[in-house]
CSV table of C-alpha atoms and ligand atoms in Angstrom, one decimal:
chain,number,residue,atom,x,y,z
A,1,UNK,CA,31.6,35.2,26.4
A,2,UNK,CA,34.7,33.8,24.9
A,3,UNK,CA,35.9,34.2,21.5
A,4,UNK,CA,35.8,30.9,20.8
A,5,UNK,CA,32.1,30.8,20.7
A,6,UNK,CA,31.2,33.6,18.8
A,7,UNK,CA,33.7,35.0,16.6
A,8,UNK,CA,35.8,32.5,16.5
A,9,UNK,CA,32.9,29.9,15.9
A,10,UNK,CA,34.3,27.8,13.0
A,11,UNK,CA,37.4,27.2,15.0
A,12,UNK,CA,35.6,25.4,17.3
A,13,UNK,CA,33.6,23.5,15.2
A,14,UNK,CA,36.8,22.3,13.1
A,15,UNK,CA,39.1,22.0,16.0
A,16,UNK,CA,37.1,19.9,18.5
A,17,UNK,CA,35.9,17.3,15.9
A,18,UNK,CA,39.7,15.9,17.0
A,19,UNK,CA,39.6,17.5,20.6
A,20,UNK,CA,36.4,15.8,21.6
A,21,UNK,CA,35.5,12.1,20.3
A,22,UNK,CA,31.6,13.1,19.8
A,23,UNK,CA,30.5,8.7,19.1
A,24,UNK,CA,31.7,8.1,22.4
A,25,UNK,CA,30.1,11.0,23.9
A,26,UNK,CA,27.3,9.8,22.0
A,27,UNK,CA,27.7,6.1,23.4
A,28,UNK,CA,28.0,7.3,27.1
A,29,UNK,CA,25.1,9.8,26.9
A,30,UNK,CA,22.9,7.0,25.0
A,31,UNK,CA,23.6,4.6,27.4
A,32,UNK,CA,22.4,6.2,30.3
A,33,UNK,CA,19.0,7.7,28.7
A,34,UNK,CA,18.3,4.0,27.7
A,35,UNK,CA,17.6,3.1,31.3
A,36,UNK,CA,15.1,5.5,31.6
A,37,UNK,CA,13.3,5.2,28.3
A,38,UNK,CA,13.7,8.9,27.8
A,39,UNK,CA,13.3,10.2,24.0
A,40,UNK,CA,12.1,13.8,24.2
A,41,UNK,CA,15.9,15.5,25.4
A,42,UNK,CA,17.7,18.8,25.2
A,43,UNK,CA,20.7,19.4,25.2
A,44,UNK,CA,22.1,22.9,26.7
A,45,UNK,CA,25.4,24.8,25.5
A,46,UNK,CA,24.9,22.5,22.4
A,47,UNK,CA,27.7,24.6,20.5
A,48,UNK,CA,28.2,23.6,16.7
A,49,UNK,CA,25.4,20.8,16.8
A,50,UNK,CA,28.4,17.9,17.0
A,51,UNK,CA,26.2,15.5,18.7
A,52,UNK,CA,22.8,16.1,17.1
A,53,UNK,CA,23.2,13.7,14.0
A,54,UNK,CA,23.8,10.6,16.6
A,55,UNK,CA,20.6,11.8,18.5
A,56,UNK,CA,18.0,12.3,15.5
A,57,UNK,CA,19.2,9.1,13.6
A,58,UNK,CA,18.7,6.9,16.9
A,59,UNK,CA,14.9,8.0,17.1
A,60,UNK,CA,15.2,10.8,19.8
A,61,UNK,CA,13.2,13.7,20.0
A,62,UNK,CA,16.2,16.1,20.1
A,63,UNK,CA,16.5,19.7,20.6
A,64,UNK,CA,19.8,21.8,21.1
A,65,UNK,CA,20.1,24.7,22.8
A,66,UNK,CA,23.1,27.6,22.9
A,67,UNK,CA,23.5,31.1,24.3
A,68,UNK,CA,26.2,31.7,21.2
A,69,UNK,CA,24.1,32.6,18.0
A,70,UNK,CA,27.3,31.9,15.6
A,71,UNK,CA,27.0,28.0,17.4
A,72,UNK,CA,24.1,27.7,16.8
A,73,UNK,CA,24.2,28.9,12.5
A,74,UNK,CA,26.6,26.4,12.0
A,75,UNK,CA,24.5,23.5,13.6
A,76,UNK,CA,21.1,25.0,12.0
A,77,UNK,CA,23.3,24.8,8.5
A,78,UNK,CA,24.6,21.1,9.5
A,79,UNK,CA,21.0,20.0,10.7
A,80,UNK,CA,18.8,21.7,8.6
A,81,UNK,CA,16.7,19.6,10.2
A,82,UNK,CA,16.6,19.1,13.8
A,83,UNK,CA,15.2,21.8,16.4
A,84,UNK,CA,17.8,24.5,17.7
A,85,UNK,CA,16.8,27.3,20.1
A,86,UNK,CA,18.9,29.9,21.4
A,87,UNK,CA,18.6,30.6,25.3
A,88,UNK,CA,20.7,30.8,28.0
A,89,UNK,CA,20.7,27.9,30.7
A,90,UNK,CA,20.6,29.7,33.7
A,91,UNK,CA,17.4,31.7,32.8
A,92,UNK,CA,15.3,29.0,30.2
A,93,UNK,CA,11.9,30.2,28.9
A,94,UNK,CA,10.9,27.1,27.1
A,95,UNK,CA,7.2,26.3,26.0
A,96,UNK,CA,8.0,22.7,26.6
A,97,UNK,CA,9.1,20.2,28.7
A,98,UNK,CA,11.6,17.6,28.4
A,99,UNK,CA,12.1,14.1,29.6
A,100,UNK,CA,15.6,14.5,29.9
A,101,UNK,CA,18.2,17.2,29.6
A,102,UNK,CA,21.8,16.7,28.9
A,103,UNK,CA,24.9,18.8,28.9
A,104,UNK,CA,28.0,17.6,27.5
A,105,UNK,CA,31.4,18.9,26.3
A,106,UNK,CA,31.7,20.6,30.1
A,107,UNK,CA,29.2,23.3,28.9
A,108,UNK,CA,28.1,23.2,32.6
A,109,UNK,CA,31.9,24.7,33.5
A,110,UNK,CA,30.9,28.0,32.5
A,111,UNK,CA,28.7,28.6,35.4
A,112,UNK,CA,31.4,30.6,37.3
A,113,UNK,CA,30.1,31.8,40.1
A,114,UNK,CA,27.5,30.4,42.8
A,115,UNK,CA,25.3,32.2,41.5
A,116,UNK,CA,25.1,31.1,38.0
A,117,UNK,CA,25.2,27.8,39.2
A,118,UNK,CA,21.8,28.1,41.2
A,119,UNK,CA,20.0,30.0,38.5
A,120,UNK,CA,21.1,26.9,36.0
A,121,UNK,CA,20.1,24.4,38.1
A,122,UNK,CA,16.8,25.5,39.4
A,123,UNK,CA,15.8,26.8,35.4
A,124,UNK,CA,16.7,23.4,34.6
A,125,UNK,CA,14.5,21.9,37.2
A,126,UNK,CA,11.6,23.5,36.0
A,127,UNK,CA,12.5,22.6,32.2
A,128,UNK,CA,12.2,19.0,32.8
A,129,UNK,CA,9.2,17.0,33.3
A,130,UNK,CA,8.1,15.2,36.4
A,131,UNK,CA,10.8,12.8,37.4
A,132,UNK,CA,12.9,14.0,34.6
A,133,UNK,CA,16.6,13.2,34.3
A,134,UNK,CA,19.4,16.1,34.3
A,135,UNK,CA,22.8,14.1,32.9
A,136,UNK,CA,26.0,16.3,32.6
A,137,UNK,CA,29.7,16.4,32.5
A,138,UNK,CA,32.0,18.3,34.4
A,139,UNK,CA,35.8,19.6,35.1
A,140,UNK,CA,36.6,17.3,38.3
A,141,UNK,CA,38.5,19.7,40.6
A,142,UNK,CA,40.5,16.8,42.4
A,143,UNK,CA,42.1,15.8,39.1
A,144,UNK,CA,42.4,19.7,37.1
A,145,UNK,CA,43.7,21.7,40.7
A,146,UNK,CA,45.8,18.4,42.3
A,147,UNK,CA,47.8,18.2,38.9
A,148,UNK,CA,47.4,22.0,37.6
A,149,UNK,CA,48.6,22.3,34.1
A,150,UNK,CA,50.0,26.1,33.3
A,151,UNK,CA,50.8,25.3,29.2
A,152,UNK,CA,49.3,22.9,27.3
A,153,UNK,CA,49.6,22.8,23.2
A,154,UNK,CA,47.0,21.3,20.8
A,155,UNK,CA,47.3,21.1,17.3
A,156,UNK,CA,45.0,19.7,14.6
A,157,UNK,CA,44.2,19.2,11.0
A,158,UNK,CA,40.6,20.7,9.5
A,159,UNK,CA,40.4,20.0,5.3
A,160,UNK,CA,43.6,22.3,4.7
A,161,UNK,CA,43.4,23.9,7.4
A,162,UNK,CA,46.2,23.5,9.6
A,163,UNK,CA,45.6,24.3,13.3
A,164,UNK,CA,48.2,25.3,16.6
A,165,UNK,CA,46.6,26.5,20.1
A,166,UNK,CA,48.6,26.9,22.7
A,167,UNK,CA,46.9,27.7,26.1
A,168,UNK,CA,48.4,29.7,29.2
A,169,UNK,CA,46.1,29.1,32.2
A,170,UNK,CA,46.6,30.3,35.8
A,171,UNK,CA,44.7,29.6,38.9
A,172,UNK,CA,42.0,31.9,40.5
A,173,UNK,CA,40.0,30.7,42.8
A,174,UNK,CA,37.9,33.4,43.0
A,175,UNK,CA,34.8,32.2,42.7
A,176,UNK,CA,34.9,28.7,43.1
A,177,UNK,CA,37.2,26.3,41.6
A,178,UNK,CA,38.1,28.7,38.6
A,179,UNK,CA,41.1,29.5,36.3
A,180,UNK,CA,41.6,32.1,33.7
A,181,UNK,CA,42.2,30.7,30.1
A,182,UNK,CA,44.0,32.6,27.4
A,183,UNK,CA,44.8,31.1,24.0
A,184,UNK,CA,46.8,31.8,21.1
A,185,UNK,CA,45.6,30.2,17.7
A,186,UNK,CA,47.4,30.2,14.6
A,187,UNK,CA,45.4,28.7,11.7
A,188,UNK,CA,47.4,28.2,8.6
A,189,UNK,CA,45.7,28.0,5.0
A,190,UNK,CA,47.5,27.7,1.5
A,191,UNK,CA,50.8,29.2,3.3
A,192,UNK,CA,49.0,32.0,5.0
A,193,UNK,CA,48.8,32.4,8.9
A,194,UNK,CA,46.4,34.2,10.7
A,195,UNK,CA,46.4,34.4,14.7
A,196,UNK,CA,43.5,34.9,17.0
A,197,UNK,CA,44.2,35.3,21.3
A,198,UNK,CA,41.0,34.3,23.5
A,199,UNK,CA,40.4,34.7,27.2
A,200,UNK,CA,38.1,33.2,29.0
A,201,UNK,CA,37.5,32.1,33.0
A,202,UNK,CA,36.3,28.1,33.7
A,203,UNK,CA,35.4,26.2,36.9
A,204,UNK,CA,35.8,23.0,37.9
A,205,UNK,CA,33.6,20.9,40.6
A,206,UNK,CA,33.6,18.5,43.1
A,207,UNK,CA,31.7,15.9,43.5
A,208,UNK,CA,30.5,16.9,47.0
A,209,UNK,CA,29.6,20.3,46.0
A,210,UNK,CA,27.8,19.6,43.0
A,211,UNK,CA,25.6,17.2,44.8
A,212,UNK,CA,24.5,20.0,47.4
A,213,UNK,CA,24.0,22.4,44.7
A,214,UNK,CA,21.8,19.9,43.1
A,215,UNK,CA,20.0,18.7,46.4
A,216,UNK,CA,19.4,22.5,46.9
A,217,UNK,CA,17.3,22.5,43.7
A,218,UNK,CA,15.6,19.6,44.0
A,219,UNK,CA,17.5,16.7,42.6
A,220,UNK,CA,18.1,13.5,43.8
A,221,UNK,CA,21.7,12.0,42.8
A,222,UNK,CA,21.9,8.7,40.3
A,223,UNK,CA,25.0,7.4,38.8
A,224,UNK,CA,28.7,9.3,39.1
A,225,UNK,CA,30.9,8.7,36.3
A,226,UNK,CA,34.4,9.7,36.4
A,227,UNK,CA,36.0,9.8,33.6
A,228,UNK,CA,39.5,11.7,33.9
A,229,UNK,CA,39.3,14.6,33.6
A,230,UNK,CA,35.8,14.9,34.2
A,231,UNK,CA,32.8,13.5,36.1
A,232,UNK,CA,29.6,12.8,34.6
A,233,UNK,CA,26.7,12.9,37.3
A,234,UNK,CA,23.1,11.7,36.7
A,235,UNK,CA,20.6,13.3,38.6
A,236,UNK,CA,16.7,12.9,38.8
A,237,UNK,CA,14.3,15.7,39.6
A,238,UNK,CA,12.7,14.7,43.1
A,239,UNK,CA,9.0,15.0,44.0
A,240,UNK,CA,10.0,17.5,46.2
A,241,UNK,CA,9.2,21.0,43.6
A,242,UNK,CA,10.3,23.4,45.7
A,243,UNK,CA,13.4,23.2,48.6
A,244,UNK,CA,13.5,25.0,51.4
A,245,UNK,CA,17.2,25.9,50.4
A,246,UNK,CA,16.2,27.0,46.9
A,247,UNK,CA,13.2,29.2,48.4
A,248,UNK,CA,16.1,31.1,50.5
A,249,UNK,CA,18.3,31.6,47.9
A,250,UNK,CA,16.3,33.2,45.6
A,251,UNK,CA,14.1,35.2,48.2
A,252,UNK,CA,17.2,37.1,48.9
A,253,UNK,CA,17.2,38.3,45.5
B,301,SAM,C1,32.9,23.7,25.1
B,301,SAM,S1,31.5,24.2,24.2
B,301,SAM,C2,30.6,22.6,24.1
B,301,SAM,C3,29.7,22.6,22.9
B,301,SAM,C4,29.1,21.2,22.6
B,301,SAM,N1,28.4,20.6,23.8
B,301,SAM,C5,30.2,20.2,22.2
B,301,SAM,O1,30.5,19.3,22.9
B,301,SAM,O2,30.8,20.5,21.1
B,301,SAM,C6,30.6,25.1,25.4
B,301,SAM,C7,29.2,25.7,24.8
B,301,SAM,O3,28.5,26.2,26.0
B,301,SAM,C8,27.8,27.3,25.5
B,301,SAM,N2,27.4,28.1,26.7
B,301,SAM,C9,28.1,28.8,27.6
B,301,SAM,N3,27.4,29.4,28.5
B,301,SAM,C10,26.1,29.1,28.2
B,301,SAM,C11,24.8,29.4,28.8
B,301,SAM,N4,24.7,30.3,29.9
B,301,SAM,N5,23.7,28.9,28.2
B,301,SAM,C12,23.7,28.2,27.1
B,301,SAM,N6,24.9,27.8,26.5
B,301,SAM,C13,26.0,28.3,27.1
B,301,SAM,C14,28.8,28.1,24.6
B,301,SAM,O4,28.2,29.0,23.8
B,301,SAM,C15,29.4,26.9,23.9
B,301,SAM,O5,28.7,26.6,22.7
């Protein structure tokens, strides 16, 4: 698990309130539930909690869901309020089940291998309620692999904190359409500079794959956003509990 996440918690949580613009997140994700009347969501890889406050105060009945404990403190301390749970998406053991489930902020990217990508997918299928809607946002391969970007530098302002990453990322392919990611961050404070170095492996998708991955589980496909440089599929859970594909998979294992 990266740094990021864990150790390096509040980094995250102060860095990507200018990395990621959480209304419009907020907006896109509403957007799409209204259509479907859903209220009772959850959202998976729910990091810091950044989107929580939109959900509660616009009447849904929101839980948030994260496999990194330290993610999940500072969203329990945010939102003394609202449900967090900590789980792993790939292997959910809920007592309930949801109308929707939603994954933003490309948590879905850390399902490197096949593999993980079944497990989440089917566990997900079985978290959501009859007809339920699975809505989540992705690396698009076509745009991330067609224009691969080796550096890239981020810097950002947090109270007075003063933030610099810089990210080296290479290709891997190894699994999938998958990189390795390390990063350097310097935080300065009141003239002194600590710095903290992160690695970590993503994947991107394509479209094509994504939607037999999720026909394999038992999904039908809705709406495909593409927003550069992601995609943002909607899918509903078919009738149909249990594919043929899926019953292959995991009788092998
Ligand atoms: C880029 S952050 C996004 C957090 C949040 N959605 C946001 O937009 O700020 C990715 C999150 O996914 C979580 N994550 C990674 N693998 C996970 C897994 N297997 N199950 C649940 N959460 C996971 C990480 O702990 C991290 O909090």
């Amino acid at each position: 698990m990266t740094k990021l996440y864990t150790k390096y918690a509040k980094i995250y949580h102060e860095m990507y309130q200018s990395i990621f613009d959480y209304e419009e997140d907020f907006k896109l994700f509403h957007k799409i539930l209204e259509k479907s009347n859903c209220k009772k969501i959850l959202e998976l890889g729910c990091g810091s909690g950044n989107l929580a406050p939109y959900f509660t105060k616009a009447g849904y009945d929101y839980t948030g869901l994260d496999i990194a404990e330290e993610m999940l403190d500072i969203a329990k301390k945010l939102n003394p309020k609202t449900s967090f749970v900590y789980g792993d998406m790939r292997n959910l053991d809920l007592r309930e089940s949801y109308e929707a489930i939603i994954i933003t902020g490309r948590s879905f990217c850390y399902m490197t291998t096949n593999d993980d990508v079944m497990r989440a997918l089917s566990s997900i299928n079985q978290a959501l309620a009859e007809n339920g809607w699975l809505i989540f946002d992705n690396f698009n391969a076509n745009i991330i692999f067609l224009d691969f970007q080796e550096k890239m530098f981020h810097e950002s302002r947090y109270g007075n904190r003063y933030y610099k990453r810089t990210s080296n990322t290479r290709m891997t392919l190894e699994h999938g359409w998958t990189w390795d990611w390390h990063a350097i961050y310097e935080v300065e404070e009141d003239g002194k500079k600590e710095t903290f170095e992160d690695n970590t492996i993503l994947r991107a998708f394509t479209e094509d794959e994504l939607g037999l991955y999720l026909k394999m589980n038992g999904f039908k496909i809705g709406e495909v956003i593409r927003e550069d440089p992601g995609i943002v599929i909607v899918a509903q859970k078919s009738e149909i509990k249990q594919t043929v594909a899926r019953k292959q998979y995991f009788r092998l294992r």
